[in-house]
Short mmCIF file of C-alpha atoms in Angstrom, two decimals:
data_model
loop_
_atom_site.label_atom_id
_atom_site.label_comp_id
_atom_site.label_asym_id
_atom_site.label_seq_id
_atom_site.Cartn_x
_atom_site.Cartn_y
_atom_site.Cartn_z
CA UNK A 11 -76.37 -19.27 2.67
CA UNK A 12 -76.50 -18.66 -1.25
CA UNK A 13 -76.37 -22.52 -1.55
CA UNK A 14 -78.98 -23.08 1.02
CA UNK A 15 -81.50 -20.76 -0.84
CA UNK A 16 -80.45 -21.94 -4.32
CA UNK A 17 -81.20 -25.69 -2.91
CA UNK A 18 -84.61 -24.78 -2.14
CA UNK A 19 -85.31 -23.54 -5.61
CA UNK A 20 -84.74 -19.83 -4.65
CA UNK A 21 -82.62 -17.61 -6.83
CA UNK A 22 -79.12 -18.00 -5.36
CA UNK A 23 -78.47 -14.22 -5.06
CA UNK A 24 -81.73 -13.85 -2.94
CA UNK A 25 -81.79 -10.89 -0.64
CA UNK A 26 -79.36 -11.66 2.34
CA UNK A 27 -77.68 -9.90 5.21
CA UNK A 28 -74.94 -12.25 6.51
CA UNK A 29 -72.50 -11.79 9.34
CA UNK A 30 -69.21 -13.72 10.36
CA UNK A 31 -69.59 -15.81 13.54
CA UNK A 32 -68.45 -13.19 16.05
CA UNK A 33 -71.47 -11.94 16.31
CA UNK A 34 -73.45 -14.92 17.16
CA UNK A 35 -71.47 -15.67 19.98
CA UNK A 36 -72.58 -15.18 23.75
CA UNK A 37 -72.38 -11.36 24.89
CA UNK A 38 -71.23 -10.26 21.10
CA UNK A 39 -71.10 -6.68 19.91
CA UNK A 40 -74.05 -6.19 18.07
CA UNK A 41 -73.18 -2.90 16.61
CA UNK A 42 -72.42 -4.26 12.92
CA UNK A 43 -76.40 -5.18 13.07
CA UNK A 44 -76.94 -1.54 13.52
CA UNK A 45 -74.47 -0.24 10.90
CA UNK A 46 -75.93 -2.61 8.30
CA UNK A 47 -79.73 -2.03 8.88
CA UNK A 48 -80.08 -0.68 5.43
CA UNK A 49 -79.45 -3.76 3.75
CA UNK A 50 -82.15 -5.44 5.79
CA UNK A 51 -84.41 -2.57 4.43
CA UNK A 52 -83.41 -2.58 1.22
CA UNK A 53 -83.91 -6.36 1.20
CA UNK A 54 -87.55 -6.04 1.78
CA UNK A 55 -87.91 -3.06 -0.55
CA UNK A 56 -85.42 -2.77 -3.39
CA UNK A 57 -83.92 -6.33 -4.18
CA UNK A 58 -84.22 -7.91 -7.67
CA UNK A 59 -82.55 -10.91 -8.73
CA UNK A 60 -79.73 -11.02 -11.07
CA UNK A 61 -79.85 -14.74 -11.63
CA UNK A 62 -80.25 -15.39 -15.42
CA UNK A 63 -78.83 -18.85 -15.94
CA UNK A 64 -81.42 -21.51 -17.28
CA UNK A 65 -81.71 -25.15 -16.09
CA UNK A 66 -81.21 -26.81 -19.50
CA UNK A 67 -79.29 -29.68 -18.04
CA UNK A 68 -76.35 -28.42 -20.20
CA UNK A 69 -73.00 -28.10 -18.92
CA UNK A 70 -71.23 -25.16 -20.97
CA UNK A 71 -67.83 -25.27 -22.43
CA UNK A 72 -64.95 -23.02 -21.24
CA UNK A 73 -61.87 -22.26 -23.07
CA UNK A 74 -58.41 -21.43 -22.34
CA UNK A 75 -55.26 -20.57 -25.04
CA UNK A 76 -51.53 -21.26 -23.98
CA UNK A 77 -48.19 -21.10 -25.84
CA UNK A 78 -48.06 -24.76 -25.56
CA UNK A 79 -50.33 -27.58 -24.51
CA UNK A 80 -48.72 -27.70 -21.10
CA UNK A 81 -49.47 -23.51 -20.79
CA UNK A 82 -53.00 -24.34 -21.84
CA UNK A 83 -53.11 -27.07 -19.39
CA UNK A 84 -51.81 -25.16 -16.40
CA UNK A 85 -54.23 -21.98 -17.49
CA UNK A 86 -57.06 -24.51 -17.32
CA UNK A 87 -56.07 -25.67 -13.87
CA UNK A 88 -55.68 -22.30 -12.62
CA UNK A 89 -59.21 -21.17 -14.04
CA UNK A 90 -60.94 -24.08 -12.42
CA UNK A 91 -59.05 -22.99 -9.29
CA UNK A 92 -60.13 -19.55 -9.18
CA UNK A 93 -63.76 -20.45 -10.06
CA UNK A 94 -63.33 -22.65 -6.62
CA UNK A 95 -63.86 -25.92 -8.57
CA UNK A 96 -60.74 -27.44 -7.70
CA UNK A 97 -59.10 -29.17 -4.71
CA UNK A 98 -55.64 -27.95 -4.98
CA UNK A 99 -54.37 -31.10 -6.76
CA UNK A 100 -53.81 -30.98 -10.61
CA UNK A 101 -57.01 -31.81 -12.56
CA UNK A 102 -57.78 -33.21 -15.94
CA UNK A 103 -59.97 -30.78 -17.60
CA UNK A 104 -63.21 -32.61 -19.21
CA UNK A 105 -62.57 -31.77 -22.57
CA UNK A 106 -64.94 -33.36 -25.15
CA UNK A 107 -62.35 -36.22 -26.27
CA UNK A 108 -62.11 -37.12 -22.33
CA UNK A 109 -65.66 -36.99 -22.01
CA UNK A 110 -66.43 -39.10 -24.81
CA UNK A 111 -64.25 -41.88 -23.40
CA UNK A 112 -65.64 -41.57 -19.64
CA UNK A 113 -69.31 -41.56 -20.91
CA UNK A 114 -68.66 -45.10 -22.46
CA UNK A 115 -68.86 -46.42 -18.71
CA UNK A 116 -72.71 -45.84 -18.41
CA UNK A 117 -76.04 -47.46 -19.72
CA UNK A 118 -77.65 -44.10 -18.93
CA UNK A 119 -78.30 -41.50 -21.46
CA UNK A 120 -75.78 -38.38 -20.98
CA UNK A 121 -78.61 -36.05 -19.93
CA UNK A 122 -80.10 -38.48 -17.36
CA UNK A 123 -80.77 -36.51 -14.27
CA UNK A 124 -80.08 -38.29 -11.10
CA UNK A 125 -80.95 -35.31 -8.81
CA UNK A 126 -80.04 -32.02 -7.31
CA UNK A 127 -76.70 -31.96 -5.40
CA UNK A 128 -77.47 -30.34 -1.80
CA UNK A 129 -77.12 -27.72 -0.26
CA UNK A 130 -76.65 -25.67 -3.48
CA UNK A 131 -78.97 -28.09 -5.60
CA UNK A 132 -76.96 -28.25 -8.76
CA UNK A 133 -78.70 -30.39 -11.21
CA UNK A 134 -76.64 -33.60 -11.57
CA UNK A 135 -76.89 -35.61 -14.79
CA UNK A 136 -74.99 -38.58 -15.84
CA UNK A 137 -72.68 -36.14 -17.69
CA UNK A 138 -72.03 -34.12 -14.58
CA UNK A 139 -70.89 -37.07 -13.03
CA UNK A 140 -68.45 -38.19 -16.06
CA UNK A 141 -67.23 -34.25 -15.89
CA UNK A 142 -66.27 -34.81 -12.43
CA UNK A 143 -64.52 -38.44 -13.11
CA UNK A 144 -62.79 -36.72 -15.86
CA UNK A 145 -61.41 -34.00 -13.69
CA UNK A 146 -60.38 -36.41 -11.12
CA UNK A 147 -58.31 -38.51 -13.36
CA UNK A 148 -60.93 -41.39 -13.43
CA UNK A 149 -61.46 -44.08 -15.95
CA UNK A 150 -64.79 -45.29 -17.90
CA UNK A 151 -64.93 -48.26 -15.93
CA UNK A 152 -65.12 -46.51 -12.53
CA UNK A 153 -68.16 -44.34 -14.06
CA UNK A 154 -70.94 -47.06 -12.99
CA UNK A 155 -69.52 -47.29 -9.14
CA UNK A 156 -69.50 -43.14 -9.31
CA UNK A 157 -73.24 -43.19 -10.44
CA UNK A 158 -74.38 -45.66 -7.85
CA UNK A 159 -72.68 -43.96 -5.39
CA UNK A 160 -74.59 -40.66 -6.22
CA UNK A 161 -77.91 -42.28 -6.49
CA UNK A 162 -77.28 -43.57 -2.78
CA UNK A 163 -76.41 -40.02 -1.61
CA UNK A 164 -79.51 -38.75 -3.09
CA UNK A 165 -81.63 -41.33 -1.16
CA UNK A 166 -84.18 -39.24 0.75
CA UNK A 167 -83.41 -41.08 3.92
CA UNK A 168 -79.53 -39.89 3.94
CA UNK A 169 -80.08 -36.35 5.52
CA UNK A 170 -77.43 -35.61 2.86
CA UNK A 171 -78.55 -32.10 2.72
CA UNK A 172 -77.58 -31.34 6.47
CA UNK A 173 -74.45 -33.94 6.14
CA UNK A 174 -72.93 -31.90 3.30
CA UNK A 175 -73.23 -28.63 5.59
CA UNK A 176 -72.73 -29.77 8.82
CA UNK A 177 -69.76 -29.00 11.08
CA UNK A 178 -69.18 -32.41 12.19
CA UNK A 179 -67.59 -33.15 8.74
CA UNK A 180 -69.06 -36.27 7.71
CA UNK A 181 -67.41 -37.94 4.55
CA UNK A 182 -68.96 -40.45 2.34
CA UNK A 183 -67.67 -44.00 2.58
CA UNK A 184 -68.60 -46.31 -0.20
CA UNK A 185 -68.02 -50.06 0.12
CA UNK A 186 -68.13 -52.00 -3.10
CA UNK A 187 -69.21 -55.57 -3.22
CA UNK A 188 -69.42 -57.79 -6.34
CA UNK A 189 -67.19 -59.05 -9.05
CA UNK A 190 -66.65 -55.40 -10.34
CA UNK A 191 -64.45 -54.71 -7.64
CA UNK A 192 -61.62 -56.73 -8.74
CA UNK A 193 -62.45 -55.97 -12.43
CA UNK A 194 -61.89 -52.09 -11.92
CA UNK A 195 -58.81 -52.58 -9.62
CA UNK A 196 -60.64 -51.55 -6.38
CA UNK A 197 -58.29 -52.35 -3.42
CA UNK A 198 -59.78 -54.53 -0.64
CA UNK A 199 -56.61 -55.51 0.78
CA UNK A 200 -53.06 -53.79 2.07
CA UNK A 201 -53.62 -50.03 2.26
CA UNK A 202 -57.40 -50.28 0.92
CA UNK A 203 -58.11 -47.07 2.50
CA UNK A 204 -55.34 -45.17 0.73
CA UNK A 205 -53.28 -44.42 -2.57
CA UNK A 206 -52.25 -47.72 -4.55
CA UNK A 207 -51.17 -47.43 -8.16
CA UNK A 208 -52.01 -51.24 -8.90
CA UNK A 209 -55.59 -50.31 -7.33
CA UNK A 210 -56.23 -46.64 -8.26
CA UNK A 211 -59.96 -46.85 -8.47
CA UNK A 212 -60.81 -45.92 -5.21
CA UNK A 213 -58.79 -42.53 -5.58
CA UNK A 214 -60.61 -41.57 -9.02
CA UNK A 215 -63.97 -42.35 -8.02
CA UNK A 216 -63.80 -40.83 -4.32
CA UNK A 217 -62.20 -37.88 -5.57
CA UNK A 218 -64.82 -37.31 -8.33
CA UNK A 219 -67.51 -37.73 -5.68
CA UNK A 220 -65.71 -35.07 -3.71
CA UNK A 221 -65.58 -32.92 -6.49
CA UNK A 222 -69.45 -33.43 -7.11
CA UNK A 223 -70.05 -32.41 -3.71
CA UNK A 224 -68.21 -29.28 -3.81
CA UNK A 225 -68.51 -28.15 -7.53
CA UNK A 226 -72.08 -29.30 -7.90
CA UNK A 227 -73.28 -29.25 -4.26
CA UNK A 228 -71.55 -26.03 -3.08
CA UNK A 229 -69.60 -27.68 -0.21
CA UNK A 230 -66.88 -25.21 0.01
CA UNK A 231 -65.05 -25.15 3.35
CA UNK A 232 -66.45 -22.52 5.57
CA UNK A 233 -69.17 -21.44 3.14
CA UNK A 234 -71.08 -24.42 1.83
CA UNK A 235 -69.72 -26.82 4.34
CA UNK A 236 -68.80 -25.85 7.79
CA UNK A 237 -66.65 -28.91 8.53
CA UNK A 238 -64.28 -27.72 11.24
CA UNK A 239 -61.64 -30.03 9.85
CA UNK A 240 -62.73 -31.87 6.58
CA UNK A 241 -60.76 -34.93 7.22
CA UNK A 242 -60.91 -37.54 4.27
CA UNK A 243 -62.10 -35.05 1.72
CA UNK A 244 -59.70 -35.32 -0.79
CA UNK A 245 -60.70 -38.56 -1.86
CA UNK A 246 -63.53 -39.65 0.53
CA UNK A 247 -63.19 -43.44 1.38
CA UNK A 248 -63.74 -46.00 -1.62
CA UNK A 249 -62.72 -49.55 -1.21
CA UNK A 250 -64.06 -53.16 -1.48
CA UNK A 251 -64.96 -55.92 0.81
CA UNK A 252 -62.35 -58.60 0.53
CA UNK A 253 -64.97 -61.09 -0.51
CA UNK A 254 -62.66 -63.99 -1.26
CA UNK A 255 -61.43 -63.78 2.55
CA UNK A 256 -64.79 -64.11 4.14
CA UNK A 257 -64.88 -67.13 6.15
CA UNK A 258 -67.45 -69.89 5.35
CA UNK A 259 -70.93 -68.96 6.37
CA UNK A 260 -70.07 -65.02 6.57
CA UNK A 261 -72.23 -63.19 4.03
CA UNK A 262 -70.93 -60.12 2.19
CA UNK A 263 -71.79 -56.98 3.50
CA UNK A 264 -74.31 -56.12 0.66
CA UNK A 265 -75.93 -59.26 1.12
CA UNK A 266 -76.46 -59.15 4.52
CA UNK A 267 -77.34 -55.45 5.20
CA UNK A 268 -78.80 -54.73 1.73
CA UNK A 269 -80.51 -58.11 0.59
CA UNK A 270 -78.44 -58.28 -2.62
CA UNK A 271 -77.38 -61.49 -4.33
CA UNK A 272 -74.10 -62.90 -3.44
CA UNK A 273 -72.79 -61.99 -6.81
CA UNK A 274 -74.36 -58.79 -7.45
CA UNK A 275 -72.25 -55.41 -8.08
CA UNK A 276 -73.48 -52.96 -5.33
CA UNK A 277 -72.23 -50.26 -3.24
CA UNK A 278 -73.21 -49.41 0.13
CA UNK A 279 -72.86 -45.91 1.28
CA UNK A 280 -72.00 -44.88 5.15
CA UNK A 281 -71.11 -41.52 6.30
CA UNK A 282 -68.42 -41.32 8.57
CA UNK A 283 -66.47 -38.50 10.33
CA UNK A 284 -63.44 -40.16 12.02
CA UNK A 285 -61.23 -43.09 11.42
CA UNK A 286 -58.74 -44.80 13.69
CA UNK A 287 -56.31 -47.87 13.84
CA UNK A 288 -57.00 -50.29 16.81
CA UNK A 289 -54.32 -52.63 17.77
CA UNK A 290 -56.09 -56.03 18.08
CA UNK A 291 -53.39 -58.72 18.15
CA UNK A 292 -52.01 -59.75 21.56
CA UNK A 293 -48.09 -59.43 21.96
CA UNK A 294 -47.18 -62.60 24.13
CA UNK A 295 -48.19 -65.86 24.52
CA UNK A 296 -51.92 -65.54 24.25
CA UNK A 297 -54.09 -68.55 23.09
CA UNK A 298 -55.88 -67.83 20.22
CA UNK A 299 -59.19 -67.64 22.15
CA UNK A 300 -57.59 -64.99 24.55
CA UNK A 301 -56.08 -63.23 21.46
CA UNK A 302 -59.54 -62.98 20.32
CA UNK A 303 -61.38 -61.87 23.27
CA UNK A 304 -58.69 -59.68 24.24
CA UNK A 305 -58.81 -57.88 20.90
CA UNK A 306 -62.78 -57.48 20.84
CA UNK A 307 -62.38 -55.82 24.37
CA UNK A 308 -59.97 -53.46 23.20
CA UNK A 309 -62.30 -52.53 20.31
CA UNK A 310 -65.41 -52.23 22.57
CA UNK A 311 -63.31 -50.09 24.96
CA UNK A 312 -62.55 -47.59 22.25
CA UNK A 313 -66.17 -47.60 20.90
CA UNK A 314 -67.39 -46.75 24.49
CA UNK A 315 -66.94 -43.14 24.39
CA UNK A 316 -69.38 -40.58 25.07
CA UNK A 317 -68.60 -38.34 22.03
CA UNK A 318 -72.24 -39.06 20.72
CA UNK A 319 -70.74 -39.42 16.86
CA UNK A 320 -73.28 -42.37 16.51
CA UNK A 321 -76.39 -40.32 17.55
CA UNK A 322 -77.16 -39.33 13.84
CA UNK A 323 -78.05 -42.87 13.10
CA UNK A 324 -78.83 -44.52 16.59
CA UNK A 325 -81.93 -45.85 15.44
CA UNK A 326 -81.36 -46.96 12.06
CA UNK A 327 -77.99 -45.96 10.79
CA UNK A 328 -74.72 -47.23 12.26
CA UNK A 329 -72.24 -45.97 14.71
CA UNK A 330 -69.54 -47.02 12.50
CA UNK A 331 -67.75 -49.48 10.26
CA UNK A 332 -65.31 -52.36 12.23
CA UNK A 333 -62.79 -53.50 9.55
CA UNK A 334 -60.95 -56.90 10.23
CA UNK A 335 -58.45 -58.48 7.96
CA UNK A 336 -59.35 -61.76 6.54
CA UNK A 337 -56.75 -63.73 8.65
CA UNK A 338 -58.43 -62.22 11.78
CA UNK A 339 -61.93 -62.83 10.47
CA UNK A 340 -61.16 -66.57 9.57
CA UNK A 341 -59.23 -67.07 12.96
CA UNK A 342 -62.42 -65.87 14.62
CA UNK A 343 -65.03 -67.78 12.65
CA UNK A 344 -63.08 -70.99 13.34
CA UNK A 345 -63.20 -70.33 17.10
CA UNK A 346 -67.22 -70.09 16.65
CA UNK A 347 -67.52 -66.26 16.30
CA UNK A 348 -70.02 -65.17 13.80
CA UNK A 349 -70.85 -61.79 12.48
CA UNK A 350 -73.82 -61.78 14.76
CA UNK A 351 -71.76 -62.97 17.91
CA UNK A 352 -69.11 -60.49 17.48
CA UNK A 353 -71.88 -57.47 17.06
CA UNK A 354 -73.52 -58.59 20.22
CA UNK A 355 -70.37 -58.62 22.19
CA UNK A 356 -69.39 -55.23 20.86
CA UNK A 357 -73.03 -53.75 21.28
CA UNK A 358 -73.31 -55.12 25.05
CA UNK A 359 -69.67 -54.33 25.89
CA UNK A 360 -69.56 -50.56 24.42
CA UNK A 361 -72.62 -49.58 26.41
CA UNK A 362 -71.69 -46.34 28.45
CA UNK A 363 -73.08 -45.95 32.15
CA UNK A 364 -75.19 -43.10 32.47
CA UNK A 365 -73.20 -41.48 35.15
CA UNK A 366 -70.30 -41.05 32.40
CA UNK A 367 -72.89 -39.65 29.95
CA UNK A 368 -73.86 -37.05 32.54
CA UNK A 369 -70.24 -36.23 33.51
CA UNK A 370 -69.67 -35.65 30.01
CA UNK A 371 -72.94 -33.61 29.38
CA UNK A 372 -74.00 -36.20 26.97
CA UNK A 373 -77.86 -36.16 27.59
CA UNK A 374 -78.55 -32.95 26.59
CA UNK A 375 -77.79 -33.74 23.19
CA UNK A 376 -79.95 -36.71 23.31
CA UNK A 377 -82.51 -34.61 24.83
CA UNK A 378 -82.53 -32.32 21.72
CA UNK A 379 -82.21 -35.19 19.00
CA UNK A 380 -84.75 -34.88 16.22
CA UNK A 381 -85.76 -38.49 16.31
CA UNK A 382 -88.11 -39.72 19.37
CA UNK A 383 -86.94 -43.02 19.41
CA UNK A 384 -83.40 -41.64 20.24
CA UNK A 385 -84.58 -39.10 22.50
CA UNK A 386 -86.17 -42.01 24.60
CA UNK A 387 -83.19 -43.92 24.55
CA UNK A 388 -82.19 -41.57 27.77
CA UNK A 389 -83.96 -44.05 29.72
CA UNK A 390 -81.23 -46.64 29.13
CA UNK A 391 -78.54 -47.12 31.71
CA UNK A 392 -76.24 -47.86 30.51
CA UNK A 393 -76.60 -46.30 27.36
CA UNK A 394 -76.18 -48.40 24.07
CA UNK A 395 -74.32 -46.25 21.35
CA UNK A 396 -76.56 -47.77 19.20
CA UNK A 397 -80.19 -49.17 19.09
CA UNK A 398 -79.29 -52.51 18.01
CA UNK A 399 -76.34 -54.65 17.23
CA UNK A 400 -77.01 -55.29 13.46
CA UNK A 401 -76.59 -51.29 13.11
CA UNK A 402 -72.80 -51.87 13.48
CA UNK A 403 -71.34 -52.39 9.98
CA UNK A 404 -68.84 -55.36 9.93
CA UNK A 405 -66.54 -55.61 7.18
CA UNK A 406 -63.63 -57.96 6.15
CA UNK A 407 -61.20 -56.10 4.36
CA UNK A 408 -57.64 -55.00 4.95
CA UNK A 409 -54.17 -56.40 4.69
CA UNK A 410 -53.95 -59.99 5.37
CA UNK A 411 -51.90 -59.45 8.76
CA UNK A 412 -53.29 -59.93 12.11
CA UNK A 413 -52.29 -57.10 14.05
CA UNK A 414 -54.84 -54.38 13.49
CA UNK A 415 -58.29 -53.56 12.98
CA UNK A 416 -59.99 -50.36 11.70
CA UNK A 417 -62.78 -48.35 12.88
CA UNK A 418 -64.59 -45.59 10.70
CA UNK A 419 -66.70 -43.65 13.16
CA UNK A 420 -70.23 -43.38 11.68
CA UNK A 421 -72.17 -40.21 11.14
CA UNK A 422 -74.85 -41.97 9.32
CA UNK A 423 -78.74 -41.77 9.73
CA UNK A 424 -78.77 -44.62 7.14
CA UNK A 425 -76.96 -47.11 5.42
CA UNK A 426 -77.91 -47.24 1.59
CA UNK A 427 -77.40 -49.84 -0.77
CA UNK A 428 -77.48 -49.38 -4.71
CA UNK A 429 -76.89 -51.69 -7.23
CA UNK A 430 -74.30 -50.94 -9.70
CA UNK A 431 -75.44 -51.25 -13.65
CA UNK A 432 -72.69 -51.81 -16.21
CA UNK A 433 -72.72 -51.23 -19.80
CA UNK A 434 -72.85 -54.18 -22.27
CA UNK A 435 -69.56 -53.36 -23.37
CA UNK A 436 -67.86 -53.20 -20.05
CA UNK A 437 -65.59 -56.36 -21.05
CA UNK A 438 -64.00 -53.87 -23.66
CA UNK A 439 -63.48 -51.31 -21.14
CA UNK A 440 -61.89 -53.70 -18.69
CA UNK A 441 -59.68 -55.07 -21.81
CA UNK A 442 -58.69 -51.23 -22.51
CA UNK A 443 -57.95 -50.92 -18.94
CA UNK A 444 -55.25 -53.99 -19.13
CA UNK A 445 -53.91 -52.43 -22.03
CA UNK A 446 -53.38 -49.07 -20.78
CA UNK A 447 -52.46 -49.94 -16.96
CA UNK A 448 -50.24 -53.06 -17.59
CA UNK A 449 -51.03 -56.35 -16.05
CA UNK A 450 -54.49 -57.06 -14.91
CA UNK A 451 -55.46 -56.82 -11.37
CA UNK A 452 -54.94 -60.62 -10.35
CA UNK A 453 -51.36 -60.42 -11.92
CA UNK A 454 -50.92 -57.46 -9.77
CA UNK A 455 -51.62 -58.86 -6.42
CA UNK A 456 -48.53 -58.35 -4.17
CA UNK B 5 -48.99 -21.60 -32.76
CA UNK B 6 -51.41 -21.30 -29.62
CA UNK B 7 -52.93 -24.41 -28.09
CA UNK B 8 -56.55 -24.07 -27.28
CA UNK B 9 -58.33 -26.45 -24.61
CA UNK B 10 -61.94 -26.69 -24.30
CA UNK B 11 -63.61 -28.30 -21.35
CA UNK B 12 -66.99 -28.37 -19.66
CA UNK B 13 -67.97 -26.08 -16.53
CA UNK B 14 -68.22 -28.63 -13.80
CA UNK B 15 -70.86 -26.86 -11.66
CA UNK B 16 -73.92 -28.17 -12.91
CA UNK B 17 -77.02 -26.13 -13.74
CA UNK B 18 -79.10 -24.44 -10.99
CA UNK B 19 -82.99 -24.37 -11.26
CA UNK B 20 -85.16 -21.34 -10.08
CA UNK B 21 -88.28 -23.08 -9.12
CA UNK B 22 -89.46 -20.94 -6.47
CA UNK B 23 -90.25 -17.05 -7.46
CA UNK B 24 -89.49 -14.30 -5.11
CA UNK B 25 -92.34 -12.31 -3.58
CA UNK B 26 -92.63 -8.90 -4.98
CA UNK B 27 -90.69 -6.25 -3.02
CA UNK B 28 -92.82 -3.54 -0.86
CA UNK B 29 -92.68 -0.19 -2.37
CA UNK B 30 -92.04 1.22 1.24
CA UNK B 31 -91.83 -0.07 4.63
CA UNK B 32 -93.95 2.72 6.21
CA UNK B 33 -97.45 1.50 7.71
CA UNK B 34 -96.27 -2.08 6.95
CA UNK B 35 -96.62 -5.14 8.74
CA UNK B 36 -93.49 -7.18 9.21
CA UNK B 37 -92.81 -10.82 10.97
CA UNK B 38 -89.97 -13.04 11.95
CA UNK B 39 -89.21 -16.64 11.16
CA UNK B 40 -86.42 -17.70 13.31
CA UNK B 41 -84.74 -20.69 13.96
CA UNK B 42 -83.78 -19.37 17.38
CA UNK B 43 -80.10 -20.16 17.27
CA UNK B 44 -77.25 -18.42 18.74
CA UNK B 45 -77.84 -14.94 19.49
CA UNK B 46 -81.27 -14.44 17.83
CA UNK B 47 -83.00 -13.71 21.20
CA UNK B 48 -80.54 -10.30 21.31
CA UNK B 49 -80.42 -9.37 17.63
CA UNK B 50 -84.04 -9.81 16.36
CA UNK B 51 -85.53 -7.46 18.94
CA UNK B 52 -82.95 -5.11 18.14
CA UNK B 53 -83.84 -5.10 14.55
CA UNK B 54 -87.54 -4.59 15.39
CA UNK B 55 -86.55 -1.56 17.42
CA UNK B 56 -84.67 -0.03 14.45
CA UNK B 57 -87.56 -0.96 12.15
CA UNK B 58 -90.09 0.59 14.58
CA UNK B 59 -87.71 3.97 14.76
CA UNK B 60 -87.09 4.13 11.38
CA UNK B 61 -90.40 3.93 9.86
CA UNK B 62 -93.51 5.65 10.95
CA UNK B 63 -96.73 3.23 11.45
CA UNK B 64 -94.94 -0.27 11.03
CA UNK B 65 -96.02 -2.95 13.12
CA UNK B 66 -93.06 -5.56 13.67
CA UNK B 67 -94.73 -8.70 15.21
CA UNK B 68 -92.86 -10.10 18.29
CA UNK B 69 -90.03 -12.59 17.51
CA UNK B 70 -92.09 -15.34 18.76
CA UNK B 71 -95.39 -14.66 16.76
CA UNK B 72 -94.58 -17.78 14.84
CA UNK B 73 -93.27 -21.26 15.44
CA UNK B 74 -89.27 -20.97 16.12
CA UNK B 75 -86.44 -23.37 15.44
CA UNK B 76 -85.08 -25.42 12.91
CA UNK B 77 -87.54 -28.22 13.15
CA UNK B 78 -90.56 -25.68 13.01
CA UNK B 79 -89.49 -23.05 10.54
CA UNK B 80 -89.77 -24.69 7.31
CA UNK B 81 -93.01 -26.42 7.91
CA UNK B 82 -96.06 -25.98 5.73
CA UNK B 83 -97.98 -25.28 8.99
CA UNK B 84 -95.69 -22.25 9.64
CA UNK B 85 -96.01 -21.07 6.24
CA UNK B 86 -99.67 -21.11 6.64
CA UNK B 87 -99.58 -19.30 10.07
CA UNK B 88 -97.30 -16.51 8.26
CA UNK B 89 -100.05 -16.10 5.43
CA UNK B 90 -102.91 -16.09 7.94
CA UNK B 91 -101.49 -13.61 10.02
CA UNK B 92 -101.40 -10.87 6.90
CA UNK B 93 -97.91 -9.59 7.12
CA UNK B 94 -96.38 -7.70 4.18
CA UNK B 95 -93.20 -9.11 4.55
CA UNK B 96 -91.14 -11.50 6.62
CA UNK B 97 -87.62 -11.67 7.76
CA UNK B 98 -86.06 -15.05 8.24
CA UNK B 99 -83.46 -15.62 10.70
CA UNK B 100 -81.09 -18.43 10.18
CA UNK B 101 -78.13 -19.01 12.06
CA UNK B 102 -75.92 -22.26 11.74
#
């Protein structure tokens, strides 16, 4: 609640009487309300704010001392954690020296305000982003991607304030297109959604974004975010599209969805709240055509579930991100499957019969949706999980192996694109990365 | 020799842009309203709070729970704020369950 009022520009210690969830359940004991009635009365009559911190846009310095550097580092980590600014994994304190290094990754002034991070409303400057990236173990060449991702989050159509706080547990998925992906060692191949010591950029950028969500946005579990489970919230999801693996005629995601030039550096932000592997390949002597169609059916059958995850973005967002490895995309393209044809197949065959929707209580959620276009979809039988095929995000990424595809379940009112701006001296940062991390990203290819 | 580490507070500054309303000297004889998002047990809790206020403060007038628009989609609108102002209430209790 402090987050909510602070995010509205009120003093964060505004007069509030809060109760745990028990009292809000049907048939609950309301005695606590009576016992605490004086708090309501005092809130209307006596309360005065204690909040004094000004909004100078300056991030003050903290200090710890230890018997050795390691001791001081432990104390710094303890201080960060006890102030609720950590995620439980070791952090790099954002010292002046580390900050001066990280901040080299941007063209923007350090004090440039990107926005206020909801729901708490913490003022987010370029410096605030650099602090989070420093703490996350990031590098300066990651900063342009992080800033673009934050800008995308702040797009007024994302409904970010609600997504940050809601129980559905949305997490940002950042899809990167353009040459910057390979330059900064961002994975698009084997294991691209997980840790990779040869391509560590996704972990650093995603963790920094999560630290911003928590430290600046106030999304603390059970307090600022009511996410039941909070999956993928250590690092969110940051990966690159495998542009070199795109079949002829298949546009990149950034070009297709956002209209960016084919060689533009760009991020695309999708919110998701689930992810699953779908075994796509056949097991016996299927022809290529049978293998393709069987796999698409298996995916459509999985998508055809009345869990209403995609309701948030039914009209203009997405029901999810479907990922194909390059070998599968190229085989399908060779058989005449364009991106549009794949989407059309999946959209048509993932429609849910209204009888099934009713059995699962789905129509009630559609009836109360805030979007009248979504509410009107109740007339449709079978019910399409999204308004149009183009809403389905189709990405070529993942290791070049034909067995699996991946579905990131969307929870995303919109899909937001932002161009990535790099500083003039970006090449120097990349040279530094080669020096620090050994071989360049090309040489590291498995 | 002690090692010292200085580092940035990562939490970002807050800006108070909405001053709080002056508090009331007393609730006696005052007019109080509810603005509710109507979630969960609001239909039980808020009438109970109304009763307690009426018992404890002589001359207080507590408007019915549904005197103003209710629900998440309506309570934050400028229209609702205008209705609250027009009603002449001295204070408002905002009920927000999520």
